[in-house]
mmCIF file of C-alpha atoms in Angstrom:
data_model
loop_
_atom_site.group_PDB
_atom_site.id
_atom_site.type_symbol
_atom_site.label_atom_id
_atom_site.label_comp_id
_atom_site.label_asym_id
_atom_site.label_seq_id
_atom_site.Cartn_x
_atom_site.Cartn_y
_atom_site.Cartn_z
ATOM 1 C CA MET L 244 -18.698 33.403 -11.137
ATOM 2 C CA ILE L 245 -18.121 29.762 -12.076
ATOM 3 C CA ILE L 246 -19.271 27.082 -9.627
ATOM 4 C CA ALA L 247 -18.249 23.405 -9.664
ATOM 5 C CA ILE L 248 -20.224 20.627 -7.968
ATOM 6 C CA PRO L 249 -19.376 16.892 -7.892
ATOM 7 C CA ALA L 250 -22.373 15.137 -9.490
ATOM 8 C CA GLU L 251 -23.636 11.560 -9.378
ATOM 9 C CA GLU L 252 -25.525 12.068 -12.657
ATOM 10 C CA LYS L 253 -25.450 14.561 -15.533
ATOM 11 C CA SER L 254 -28.519 16.460 -14.364
ATOM 12 C CA LEU L 255 -29.306 19.509 -12.253
ATOM 13 C CA ASP L 256 -31.767 17.290 -10.351
ATOM 14 C CA SER L 257 -28.939 14.896 -9.454
ATOM 15 C CA VAL L 258 -27.662 14.475 -5.935
ATOM 16 C CA ILE L 259 -24.170 15.694 -5.128
ATOM 17 C CA SER L 260 -21.498 12.991 -5.096
ATOM 18 C CA VAL L 261 -20.223 12.297 -1.598
ATOM 19 C CA ASN L 262 -16.710 11.911 -3.022
ATOM 20 C CA PHE L 263 -14.745 14.744 -4.530
ATOM 21 C CA GLY L 264 -11.805 13.100 -6.324
ATOM 22 C CA ARG L 265 -13.787 10.048 -7.432
ATOM 23 C CA SER L 266 -17.072 11.755 -8.283
ATOM 24 C CA PRO L 267 -18.294 10.470 -11.670
ATOM 25 C CA TYR L 268 -19.032 13.956 -13.059
ATOM 26 C CA PHE L 269 -18.689 17.620 -12.250
ATOM 27 C CA CYS L 270 -21.394 20.185 -12.856
ATOM 28 C CA ILE L 271 -19.839 23.475 -13.995
ATOM 29 C CA TYR L 272 -22.270 26.386 -13.605
ATOM 30 C CA ASP L 273 -21.629 29.833 -15.022
ATOM 31 C CA THR L 274 -23.689 32.325 -13.005
ATOM 32 C CA GLU L 275 -23.401 35.133 -15.580
ATOM 33 C CA LYS L 276 -24.580 33.024 -18.507
ATOM 34 C CA GLN L 277 -26.861 30.974 -16.217
ATOM 35 C CA GLN L 278 -25.564 27.910 -18.039
ATOM 36 C CA SER L 279 -24.649 24.510 -16.695
ATOM 37 C CA THR L 280 -22.405 21.924 -18.328
ATOM 38 C CA PHE L 281 -21.437 18.485 -17.080
ATOM 39 C CA ILE L 282 -17.935 17.127 -17.517
ATOM 40 C CA ASP L 283 -16.654 13.603 -16.933
ATOM 41 C CA ASN L 284 -14.247 13.344 -14.019
ATOM 42 C CA GLU L 285 -11.166 11.763 -15.558
ATOM 43 C CA ALA L 286 -9.747 11.080 -12.089
ATOM 44 C CA ALA L 287 -12.726 8.937 -10.992
ATOM 45 C CA GLY L 288 -11.038 5.587 -11.586
ATOM 46 C CA ARG L 289 -7.633 6.405 -10.096
ATOM 47 C CA PRO L 290 -6.238 4.247 -7.289
ATOM 48 C CA GLY L 291 -4.291 7.258 -5.958
ATOM 49 C CA GLY L 292 -3.884 10.959 -6.682
ATOM 50 C CA ALA L 293 -7.549 11.348 -7.708
ATOM 51 C CA GLY L 294 -8.075 14.425 -5.535
ATOM 52 C CA VAL L 295 -5.028 16.192 -6.966
ATOM 53 C CA GLU L 296 -6.040 15.434 -10.555
ATOM 54 C CA ALA L 297 -9.683 16.423 -10.067
ATOM 55 C CA ALA L 298 -8.610 19.672 -8.379
ATOM 56 C CA GLN L 299 -6.152 20.413 -11.193
ATOM 57 C CA ASN L 300 -8.889 19.880 -13.781
ATOM 58 C CA LEU L 301 -11.186 22.304 -11.942
ATOM 59 C CA VAL L 302 -8.370 24.867 -11.714
ATOM 60 C CA ASN L 303 -8.009 24.489 -15.500
ATOM 61 C CA GLN L 304 -11.778 25.138 -15.819
ATOM 62 C CA LYS L 305 -11.122 28.459 -14.030
ATOM 63 C CA ILE L 306 -13.796 27.894 -11.404
ATOM 64 C CA ASP L 307 -14.205 30.322 -8.483
ATOM 65 C CA THR L 308 -16.232 28.178 -6.095
ATOM 66 C CA LEU L 309 -16.539 24.473 -5.306
ATOM 67 C CA VAL L 310 -19.504 23.019 -3.424
ATOM 68 C CA ALA L 311 -18.746 19.627 -1.821
ATOM 69 C CA PHE L 312 -19.535 17.437 1.157
ATOM 70 C CA ARG L 313 -15.939 16.525 1.895
ATOM 71 C CA LEU L 314 -12.450 17.086 0.587
ATOM 72 C CA GLY L 315 -9.026 15.461 0.982
ATOM 73 C CA ASP L 316 -6.071 17.548 2.158
ATOM 74 C CA HIS L 317 -4.165 17.280 -1.137
ATOM 75 C CA ALA L 318 -7.122 18.544 -3.161
ATOM 76 C CA ALA L 319 -7.774 21.253 -0.566
ATOM 77 C CA LYS L 320 -4.196 22.490 -0.915
ATOM 78 C CA VAL L 321 -4.454 22.755 -4.701
ATOM 79 C CA LEU L 322 -7.821 24.545 -4.532
ATOM 80 C CA SER L 323 -6.824 26.980 -1.794
ATOM 81 C CA GLY L 324 -3.555 27.678 -3.648
ATOM 82 C CA ALA L 325 -5.636 28.623 -6.670
ATOM 83 C CA LYS L 326 -7.824 30.808 -4.401
ATOM 84 C CA ILE L 327 -10.928 28.732 -5.057
ATOM 85 C CA LYS L 328 -13.554 29.047 -2.347
ATOM 86 C CA VAL L 329 -14.932 25.737 -1.023
ATOM 87 C CA LEU L 330 -18.490 25.700 0.385
ATOM 88 C CA LYS L 331 -20.123 22.926 2.367
ATOM 89 C CA ALA L 332 -22.869 21.212 0.355
ATOM 90 C CA VAL L 333 -26.333 20.558 1.771
ATOM 91 C CA ASN L 334 -28.179 17.317 1.102
ATOM 92 C CA LEU L 335 -30.329 18.643 -1.746
ATOM 93 C CA SER L 336 -30.145 18.597 -5.541
ATOM 94 C CA ILE L 337 -27.403 20.341 -7.506
ATOM 95 C CA ALA L 338 -29.877 23.028 -8.624
ATOM 96 C CA ASP L 339 -30.867 23.727 -5.002
ATOM 97 C CA ASN L 340 -27.218 23.969 -3.974
ATOM 98 C CA ILE L 341 -26.528 26.446 -6.793
ATOM 99 C CA ALA L 342 -29.472 28.536 -5.564
ATOM 100 C CA LYS L 343 -28.016 28.471 -2.058
ATOM 101 C CA VAL L 344 -24.624 29.642 -3.330
ATOM 102 C CA LEU L 345 -26.324 32.566 -5.030
ATOM 103 C CA SER L 346 -28.263 33.483 -1.880
ATOM 104 C CA HIS L 347 -25.031 33.182 0.188
ATOM 105 C CA SER L 348 -26.558 30.578 2.491
ATOM 106 C CA LEU L 349 -23.818 27.926 2.396
ATOM 107 C CA GLU L 350 -21.045 27.768 4.983
ATOM 108 C CA GLU L 351 -17.380 27.408 4.113
ATOM 109 C CA LEU L 352 -15.978 23.881 4.241
ATOM 110 C CA ASN L 353 -13.036 24.054 6.614
ATOM 111 C CA GLU L 354 -12.357 20.490 7.732
ATOM 112 C CA VAL L 355 -10.411 18.200 5.383
ATOM 113 C CA HIS L 356 -9.606 14.494 5.673
ATOM 114 C CA PRO L 357 -6.216 12.904 4.905
ATOM 115 C CA GLY L 358 -5.834 12.326 1.173
ATOM 116 C CA GLY L 359 -6.152 8.752 -0.041
ATOM 117 C CA ILE L 360 -2.834 7.134 -0.891
ATOM 118 C CA ASN L 361 -2.261 4.323 -3.315
ATOM 119 C CA LYS L 362 -1.014 1.348 -1.336
ATOM 120 C CA GLY L 363 -0.039 -0.501 -4.467
ATOM 121 C CA MET O 1193 18.274 -21.321 0.759
ATOM 122 C CA LYS O 1194 15.922 -18.326 0.744
ATOM 123 C CA ILE O 1195 12.412 -19.045 2.003
ATOM 124 C CA ALA O 1196 9.625 -16.450 1.718
ATOM 125 C CA VAL O 1197 6.601 -16.798 4.003
ATOM 126 C CA LEU O 1198 3.468 -15.204 2.588
ATOM 127 C CA SER O 1199 -0.289 -15.458 2.785
ATOM 128 C CA GLY O 1200 -2.309 -12.927 0.854
ATOM 129 C CA LYS O 1201 -4.614 -12.275 3.764
ATOM 130 C CA GLY O 1202 -3.261 -10.596 6.897
ATOM 131 C CA GLY O 1203 -3.459 -12.313 10.273
ATOM 132 C CA THR O 1204 -3.059 -15.883 9.037
ATOM 133 C CA GLY O 1205 0.215 -16.457 10.867
ATOM 134 C CA LYS O 1206 3.048 -15.345 8.567
ATOM 135 C CA THR O 1207 5.043 -13.784 11.349
ATOM 136 C CA LEU O 1208 4.271 -16.612 13.798
ATOM 137 C CA VAL O 1209 5.627 -19.138 11.305
ATOM 138 C CA SER O 1210 8.568 -16.954 10.197
ATOM 139 C CA VAL O 1211 9.935 -16.084 13.630
ATOM 140 C CA ASN O 1212 9.588 -19.633 14.936
ATOM 141 C CA LEU O 1213 11.279 -21.071 11.829
ATOM 142 C CA ALA O 1214 14.095 -18.525 12.174
ATOM 143 C CA ALA O 1215 14.458 -19.229 15.896
ATOM 144 C CA VAL O 1216 14.766 -23.017 15.511
ATOM 145 C CA ALA O 1217 17.181 -22.545 12.596
ATOM 146 C CA ASP O 1218 19.404 -20.431 14.857
ATOM 147 C CA LYS O 1219 21.528 -19.396 11.848
ATOM 148 C CA GLY O 1220 21.218 -17.356 8.690
ATOM 149 C CA GLY O 1221 18.915 -14.345 8.601
ATOM 150 C CA TYR O 1222 15.350 -13.301 9.372
ATOM 151 C CA PHE O 1223 14.064 -10.481 7.160
ATOM 152 C CA ASP O 1224 10.919 -8.600 8.144
ATOM 153 C CA CYS O 1225 9.566 -7.129 4.897
ATOM 154 C CA ASP O 1226 6.210 -6.140 6.427
ATOM 155 C CA VAL O 1227 7.508 -2.564 6.380
ATOM 156 C CA GLU O 1228 4.159 -0.959 7.200
ATOM 157 C CA GLU O 1229 4.022 -2.727 10.561
ATOM 158 C CA PRO O 1230 7.074 -4.907 11.193
ATOM 159 C CA ASN O 1231 6.655 -6.942 14.367
ATOM 160 C CA GLY O 1232 8.971 -9.948 14.032
ATOM 161 C CA HIS O 1233 11.540 -8.155 16.209
ATOM 162 C CA LEU O 1234 9.067 -8.198 19.113
ATOM 163 C CA PHE O 1235 9.372 -12.002 19.166
ATOM 164 C CA LEU O 1236 13.067 -12.368 18.302
ATOM 165 C CA LYS O 1237 14.190 -9.447 20.518
ATOM 166 C CA PRO O 1238 17.466 -8.889 18.662
ATOM 167 C CA SER O 1239 20.357 -6.803 19.906
ATOM 168 C CA LEU O 1240 20.664 -3.727 17.695
ATOM 169 C CA ILE O 1241 23.804 -3.702 15.576
ATOM 170 C CA GLY O 1242 23.073 -0.880 13.188
ATOM 171 C CA GLU O 1243 20.447 1.406 11.736
ATOM 172 C CA GLU O 1244 20.427 3.058 8.331
ATOM 173 C CA GLU O 1245 18.067 5.381 6.530
ATOM 174 C CA VAL O 1246 16.414 4.518 3.238
ATOM 175 C CA THR O 1247 16.009 7.380 0.840
ATOM 176 C CA SER O 1248 13.985 7.905 -2.264
ATOM 177 C CA LEU O 1249 14.325 10.612 -4.878
ATOM 178 C CA LYS O 1250 11.851 13.437 -5.015
ATOM 179 C CA PRO O 1251 11.485 16.186 -7.561
ATOM 180 C CA VAL O 1252 11.967 19.801 -6.510
ATOM 181 C CA VAL O 1253 11.126 22.727 -8.714
ATOM 182 C CA ASP O 1254 12.966 25.931 -9.537
ATOM 183 C CA MET O 1255 10.059 28.347 -10.074
ATOM 184 C CA ASP O 1256 12.374 30.827 -11.837
ATOM 185 C CA ARG O 1257 12.663 28.300 -14.652
ATOM 186 C CA CYS O 1258 9.114 26.837 -14.568
ATOM 187 C CA ASP O 1259 6.929 28.457 -17.220
ATOM 188 C CA GLY O 1260 3.729 26.635 -16.241
ATOM 189 C CA CYS O 1261 3.515 24.398 -19.321
ATOM 190 C CA LYS O 1262 2.120 21.515 -17.183
ATOM 191 C CA VAL O 1263 3.952 18.818 -19.176
ATOM 192 C CA CYS O 1264 4.948 17.224 -15.833
ATOM 193 C CA VAL O 1265 1.425 17.498 -14.381
ATOM 194 C CA THR O 1266 -0.119 15.737 -17.362
ATOM 195 C CA ALA O 1267 2.604 13.094 -17.628
ATOM 196 C CA CYS O 1268 2.695 12.070 -13.950
ATOM 197 C CA VAL O 1269 1.168 8.595 -13.731
ATOM 198 C CA TYR O 1270 0.500 8.949 -9.983
ATOM 199 C CA LYS O 1271 -0.864 12.534 -10.155
ATOM 200 C CA ALA O 1272 1.635 13.801 -7.617
ATOM 201 C CA LEU O 1273 1.872 17.222 -9.266
ATOM 202 C CA ALA O 1274 -0.503 20.142 -9.670
ATOM 203 C CA TYR O 1275 0.052 23.541 -11.236
ATOM 204 C CA ILE O 1276 -1.759 26.634 -10.075
ATOM 205 C CA PRO O 1277 -0.811 30.053 -11.388
ATOM 206 C CA GLY O 1278 2.654 30.852 -10.039
ATOM 207 C CA GLU O 1279 3.219 27.572 -8.225
ATOM 208 C CA LEU O 1280 4.021 23.945 -9.085
ATOM 209 C CA MET O 1281 2.810 21.784 -6.181
ATOM 210 C CA ILE O 1282 4.577 18.474 -5.571
ATOM 211 C CA PHE O 1283 2.956 15.908 -3.254
ATOM 212 C CA ASP O 1284 5.815 13.798 -1.905
ATOM 213 C CA GLU O 1285 3.567 11.115 -0.409
ATOM 214 C CA ILE O 1286 1.933 10.435 -3.762
ATOM 215 C CA CYS O 1287 5.227 10.548 -5.721
ATOM 216 C CA HIS O 1288 6.689 7.132 -6.603
ATOM 217 C CA ALA O 1289 10.088 8.639 -7.542
ATOM 218 C CA CYS O 1290 9.918 7.443 -11.148
ATOM 219 C CA GLY O 1291 11.757 10.543 -12.389
ATOM 220 C CA LEU O 1292 9.511 11.092 -15.414
ATOM 221 C CA CYS O 1293 8.672 14.732 -14.590
ATOM 222 C CA THR O 1294 12.347 15.673 -14.255
ATOM 223 C CA TYR O 1295 13.162 13.849 -17.482
ATOM 224 C CA LEU O 1296 10.403 15.523 -19.487
ATOM 225 C CA CYS O 1297 10.543 19.133 -18.207
ATOM 226 C CA PRO O 1298 11.258 21.299 -21.288
ATOM 227 C CA GLN O 1299 12.639 24.111 -19.084
ATOM 228 C CA GLN O 1300 14.798 21.817 -16.926
ATOM 229 C CA ALA O 1301 13.065 23.379 -13.946
ATOM 230 C CA LEU O 1302 12.892 20.106 -11.988
ATOM 231 C CA LYS O 1303 15.695 18.207 -10.307
ATOM 232 C CA GLU O 1304 15.710 15.221 -7.982
ATOM 233 C CA THR O 1305 16.861 15.314 -4.368
ATOM 234 C CA LYS O 1306 16.970 12.629 -1.686
ATOM 235 C CA ARG O 1307 14.230 12.184 0.878
ATOM 236 C CA VAL O 1308 14.093 9.739 3.818
ATOM 237 C CA ILE O 1309 11.179 7.276 3.477
ATOM 238 C CA GLY O 1310 12.107 4.685 6.088
ATOM 239 C CA THR O 1311 14.765 2.923 8.119
ATOM 240 C CA ILE O 1312 16.426 -0.465 8.254
ATOM 241 C CA ARG O 1313 17.544 -2.012 11.518
ATOM 242 C CA ARG O 1314 19.977 -4.873 11.566
ATOM 243 C CA GLY O 1315 20.572 -6.870 14.704
ATOM 244 C CA GLY O 1316 21.423 -10.281 16.045
ATOM 245 C CA ARG O 1317 19.995 -13.080 18.129
ATOM 246 C CA GLY O 1318 22.672 -15.696 18.787
ATOM 247 C CA SER O 1319 23.846 -16.898 15.379
ATOM 248 C CA LEU O 1320 20.740 -15.525 13.655
ATOM 249 C CA SER O 1321 20.827 -12.065 12.101
ATOM 250 C CA VAL O 1322 17.591 -10.078 12.284
ATOM 251 C CA HIS O 1323 16.759 -7.465 9.643
ATOM 252 C CA THR O 1324 13.772 -5.134 9.932
ATOM 253 C CA GLY O 1325 12.474 -2.605 7.435
ATOM 254 C CA LYS O 1326 10.207 0.199 8.605
ATOM 255 C CA MET O 1327 8.397 2.662 6.398
ATOM 256 C CA ARG O 1328 7.713 6.247 7.468
ATOM 257 C CA ILE O 1329 3.989 6.776 8.091
ATOM 258 C CA GLY O 1330 2.155 8.236 5.104
ATOM 259 C CA GLU O 1331 4.576 7.089 2.401
ATOM 260 C CA SER O 1332 3.136 5.714 -0.827
ATOM 261 C CA THR O 1333 5.449 2.730 -1.252
ATOM 262 C CA GLY O 1334 7.875 0.629 0.779
ATOM 263 C CA VAL O 1335 9.445 -1.033 -2.267
ATOM 264 C CA PRO O 1336 12.805 0.813 -1.949
ATOM 265 C CA ILE O 1337 13.006 -0.258 1.725
ATOM 266 C CA ILE O 1338 12.471 -3.936 0.862
ATOM 267 C CA LYS O 1339 15.009 -3.702 -1.972
ATOM 268 C CA LYS O 1340 17.650 -2.379 0.417
ATOM 269 C CA LEU O 1341 16.670 -4.768 3.234
ATOM 270 C CA LEU O 1342 17.089 -7.831 1.017
ATOM 271 C CA LYS O 1343 20.553 -6.822 -0.235
ATOM 272 C CA LYS O 1344 21.919 -8.674 2.806
ATOM 273 C CA LEU O 1345 20.099 -11.947 2.060
ATOM 274 C CA ASP O 1346 21.973 -14.977 3.380
ATOM 275 C CA ASP O 1347 22.286 -17.646 0.665
ATOM 276 C CA ASP O 1348 22.770 -20.332 3.299
ATOM 277 C CA LEU O 1349 19.421 -19.713 5.001
ATOM 278 C CA SER O 1350 17.085 -16.731 4.915
ATOM 279 C CA ILE O 1351 13.548 -16.590 6.268
ATOM 280 C CA ILE O 1352 11.716 -13.731 4.570
ATOM 281 C CA ASP O 1353 8.576 -12.511 6.360
ATOM 282 C CA SER O 1354 6.360 -11.019 3.659
ATOM 283 C CA PRO O 1355 3.831 -8.197 3.900
ATOM 284 C CA PRO O 1356 0.185 -9.247 3.495
ATOM 285 C CA GLY O 1357 -1.513 -9.055 0.113
ATOM 286 C CA SER O 1358 -0.265 -9.873 -3.358
ATOM 287 C CA GLY O 1359 0.751 -6.413 -4.584
ATOM 288 C CA CYS O 1360 4.019 -4.619 -5.334
ATOM 289 C CA LEU O 1361 5.502 -5.138 -1.864
ATOM 290 C CA VAL O 1362 4.959 -8.900 -1.941
ATOM 291 C CA LEU O 1363 6.275 -9.120 -5.484
ATOM 292 C CA GLU O 1364 9.457 -7.363 -4.373
ATOM 293 C CA THR O 1365 9.702 -9.595 -1.293
ATOM 294 C CA ILE O 1366 9.593 -12.900 -3.146
ATOM 295 C CA GLU O 1367 11.684 -11.839 -6.126
ATOM 296 C CA HIS O 1368 14.870 -13.373 -4.700
ATOM 297 C CA ALA O 1369 13.219 -16.279 -2.870
ATOM 298 C CA ASP O 1370 13.991 -19.892 -3.804
ATOM 299 C CA TYR O 1371 10.782 -21.173 -2.264
ATOM 300 C CA CYS O 1372 7.475 -19.724 -1.048
ATOM 301 C CA LEU O 1373 5.717 -21.049 2.022
ATOM 302 C CA LEU O 1374 2.052 -20.014 1.868
ATOM 303 C CA VAL O 1375 0.271 -19.777 5.216
ATOM 304 C CA ALA O 1376 -3.496 -20.219 4.918
ATOM 305 C CA GLU O 1377 -6.381 -20.191 7.367
ATOM 306 C CA PRO O 1378 -9.522 -22.326 7.080
ATOM 307 C CA THR O 1379 -11.972 -19.690 5.807
ATOM 308 C CA MET O 1380 -13.444 -18.830 2.393
ATOM 309 C CA PHE O 1381 -11.652 -15.475 2.518
ATOM 310 C CA GLY O 1382 -8.435 -17.249 3.478
ATOM 311 C CA ALA O 1383 -8.788 -19.609 0.523
ATOM 312 C CA GLN O 1384 -9.452 -16.717 -1.882
ATOM 313 C CA ASN O 1385 -6.301 -14.936 -0.747
ATOM 314 C CA LEU O 1386 -4.356 -18.188 -0.887
ATOM 315 C CA ALA O 1387 -5.453 -18.463 -4.530
ATOM 316 C CA LEU O 1388 -4.172 -14.919 -5.227
ATOM 317 C CA VAL O 1389 -0.692 -15.490 -3.766
ATOM 318 C CA HIS O 1390 -0.527 -18.939 -5.326
ATOM 319 C CA GLU O 1391 -1.182 -17.334 -8.697
ATOM 320 C CA LEU O 1392 1.543 -14.775 -7.975
ATOM 321 C CA THR O 1393 4.076 -17.542 -7.227
ATOM 322 C CA ARG O 1394 3.131 -19.247 -10.505
ATOM 323 C CA VAL O 1395 3.494 -16.017 -12.498
ATOM 324 C CA MET O 1396 6.914 -15.499 -10.908
ATOM 325 C CA ASN O 1397 7.888 -19.130 -11.385
ATOM 326 C CA LYS O 1398 8.498 -19.773 -7.692
ATOM 327 C CA PRO O 1399 8.008 -23.241 -6.196
ATOM 328 C CA ALA O 1400 5.481 -23.145 -3.360
ATOM 329 C CA GLY O 1401 3.882 -25.247 -0.658
ATOM 330 C CA VAL O 1402 1.193 -24.503 1.883
ATOM 331 C CA LEU O 1403 0.998 -24.578 5.670
ATOM 332 C CA LEU O 1404 -2.597 -24.872 6.896
ATOM 333 C CA ASN O 1405 -2.886 -22.812 10.072
ATOM 334 C CA LYS O 1406 -5.625 -22.582 12.738
ATOM 335 C CA VAL O 1407 -7.074 -25.864 11.507
ATOM 336 C CA GLU O 1408 -10.321 -27.001 13.172
ATOM 337 C CA ASP O 1409 -12.749 -29.861 12.573
ATOM 338 C CA GLY O 1410 -14.957 -29.432 9.524
ATOM 339 C CA LEU O 1411 -14.563 -28.040 6.057
ATOM 340 C CA ASN O 1412 -11.283 -26.244 5.252
ATOM 341 C CA PRO O 1413 -11.639 -24.190 2.027
ATOM 342 C CA SER O 1414 -7.865 -23.607 1.899
ATOM 343 C CA GLU O 1415 -7.207 -27.346 2.106
ATOM 344 C CA LEU O 1416 -9.711 -27.943 -0.704
ATOM 345 C CA TYR O 1417 -8.038 -25.272 -2.819
ATOM 346 C CA ALA O 1418 -4.584 -26.809 -2.268
ATOM 347 C CA LYS O 1419 -5.795 -30.281 -3.222
ATOM 348 C CA GLU O 1420 -7.634 -29.038 -6.303
ATOM 349 C CA HIS O 1421 -4.624 -27.073 -7.518
ATOM 350 C CA ASP O 1422 -1.874 -29.589 -6.891
ATOM 351 C CA LEU O 1423 -0.351 -27.359 -4.206
ATOM 352 C CA LYS O 1424 1.599 -29.461 -1.710
ATOM 353 C CA ILE O 1425 0.443 -29.274 1.914
ATOM 354 C CA LEU O 1426 3.646 -29.309 3.968
ATOM 355 C CA ALA O 1427 2.043 -29.264 7.411
ATOM 356 C CA SER O 1428 -1.058 -28.408 9.421
ATOM 357 C CA LEU O 1429 -1.187 -26.464 12.658
ATOM 358 C CA PRO O 1430 -4.383 -27.000 14.662
ATOM 359 C CA TYR O 1431 -6.058 -23.967 16.217
ATOM 360 C CA ASP O 1432 -4.630 -23.640 19.725
ATOM 361 C CA SER O 1433 -5.610 -20.929 22.212
ATOM 362 C CA TYR O 1434 -2.339 -21.611 24.048
ATOM 363 C CA ALA O 1435 -0.381 -20.641 20.914
ATOM 364 C CA ALA O 1436 -2.519 -17.533 20.460
ATOM 365 C CA LEU O 1437 -1.966 -16.447 24.058
ATOM 366 C CA GLU O 1438 1.800 -17.025 23.993
ATOM 367 C CA SER O 1439 2.076 -15.151 20.696
ATOM 368 C CA SER O 1440 0.034 -12.241 21.997
ATOM 369 C CA ASN O 1441 2.659 -11.933 24.723
ATOM 370 C CA ALA O 1442 5.390 -11.870 22.042
ATOM 371 C CA GLU O 1443 6.733 -15.263 23.148
ATOM 372 C CA LEU O 1444 8.357 -17.703 20.742
ATOM 373 C CA LEU O 1445 6.399 -20.966 20.746
ATOM 374 C CA VAL O 1446 9.567 -22.946 20.062
ATOM 375 C CA GLU O 1447 11.023 -21.670 23.323
ATOM 376 C CA ARG O 1448 7.913 -22.310 25.372
ATOM 377 C CA SER O 1449 6.820 -25.722 24.210
ATOM 378 C CA GLU O 1450 8.677 -28.877 23.192
ATOM 379 C CA LYS O 1451 5.741 -29.839 20.962
ATOM 380 C CA TYR O 1452 6.075 -26.645 18.913
ATOM 381 C CA ARG O 1453 9.873 -26.867 18.896
ATOM 382 C CA THR O 1454 9.596 -30.312 17.285
ATOM 383 C CA PHE O 1455 6.919 -29.097 14.867
ATOM 384 C CA PHE O 1456 8.969 -26.143 13.605
ATOM 385 C CA LEU O 1457 12.213 -28.169 13.390
ATOM 386 C CA GLU O 1458 10.367 -30.660 11.186
ATOM 387 C CA LEU O 1459 8.742 -27.884 9.160
ATOM 388 C CA LEU O 1460 12.117 -26.224 8.591
ATOM 389 C CA LYS O 1461 13.592 -29.500 7.360
ATOM 390 C CA GLU O 1462 10.573 -30.129 5.133
ATOM 391 C CA VAL O 1463 10.710 -26.641 3.612
ATOM 392 C CA VAL O 1464 14.459 -26.786 2.976
ATOM 393 C CA ASP O 1465 14.106 -30.271 1.439
ATOM 394 C CA GLU O 1466 11.277 -29.055 -0.815
ATOM 395 C CA ALA O 1467 13.259 -25.984 -1.852
ATOM 396 C CA THR O 1468 16.324 -28.131 -2.579
ATOM 397 C CA LEU O 1469 14.249 -30.547 -4.658
ATOM 398 C CA ALA O 1470 12.661 -27.667 -6.564
ATOM 399 C CA ALA O 1471 16.083 -26.162 -7.282
ATOM 400 C CA GLN O 1472 17.219 -29.446 -8.820
ATOM 401 C CA ARG O 1473 14.249 -29.633 -11.169
#
């Protein structure tokens, strides 16, 4: 299983970014290899469409599960279309959240907020 | 003469000034370009003559042709597209209808169809025509609505009520204007936004003057800005709770008070004179 988590810093001790589409980094964790990598979120600086782009990039990474605090409806649609499970993050480090995914103690994230729209 | 009324910051009195100028002119056209929340019609109460829809193009996909190459997804500047196995998702509200995806698709799987993004209402109030653009909630841009709204600009006299800010919508609004009347309030924030729209008028080579609104005793940062930047102050309106109350009841000040009728008649003359002078330069 491959897990993605929006990260404030490139470290397993980092807190989870409150934002999905504009998170600075994503932690990608491969449970079989027990390996974590951190990727830059190319969508972070976008005025609009950040959620869609970030979701597309995670689909390309072939992740199975996303752990996040909140999610916009556009991103949610892309992720659910790609059958990616979205779990509700708890206010702990990335490493602790990964442990909670593995012990099945995170709830599913069901509520989404309206996606941000560029008012340019 | 086409006069655009703008301010940068919202709530400085663009619509108050626009509708009262249009009402004392009693000819030509009033154009409400604040398509996200047009409210000039509440004051002018026009009879409705006609309503038309504004459409924008949107891409639709033929999944039998799409081979999932993601050329469109990568190319889209606004990130309105996503590809998941078996499905190309298109987010209409993010799409700016630029047509790039359709143009680039190697499989010709995309084509453009029309989609309603807003409406235009045209009406009348005596000899004044009243034009209102309204954007559908959730749309990404009202630019096509403003473009269509301003096709009926009256060369004799048009008062163009701009949206707030200094972005794409305002740029579109003042493109055809002969003169820009900048409405500014006496706050630091007001002065900052005055500076932004003033810069926009300079970039677009539009002559401009300022109306100081809600003026009170004491320091006026907008007045200081105007003086420092050689921006002509056409008039000052003192803060007046009577004016605020009448406006909150959607009343036209020029119909309720002789003092305001005189003020706006003089302002109209001043603005038209300034615009005429600028056109001769």
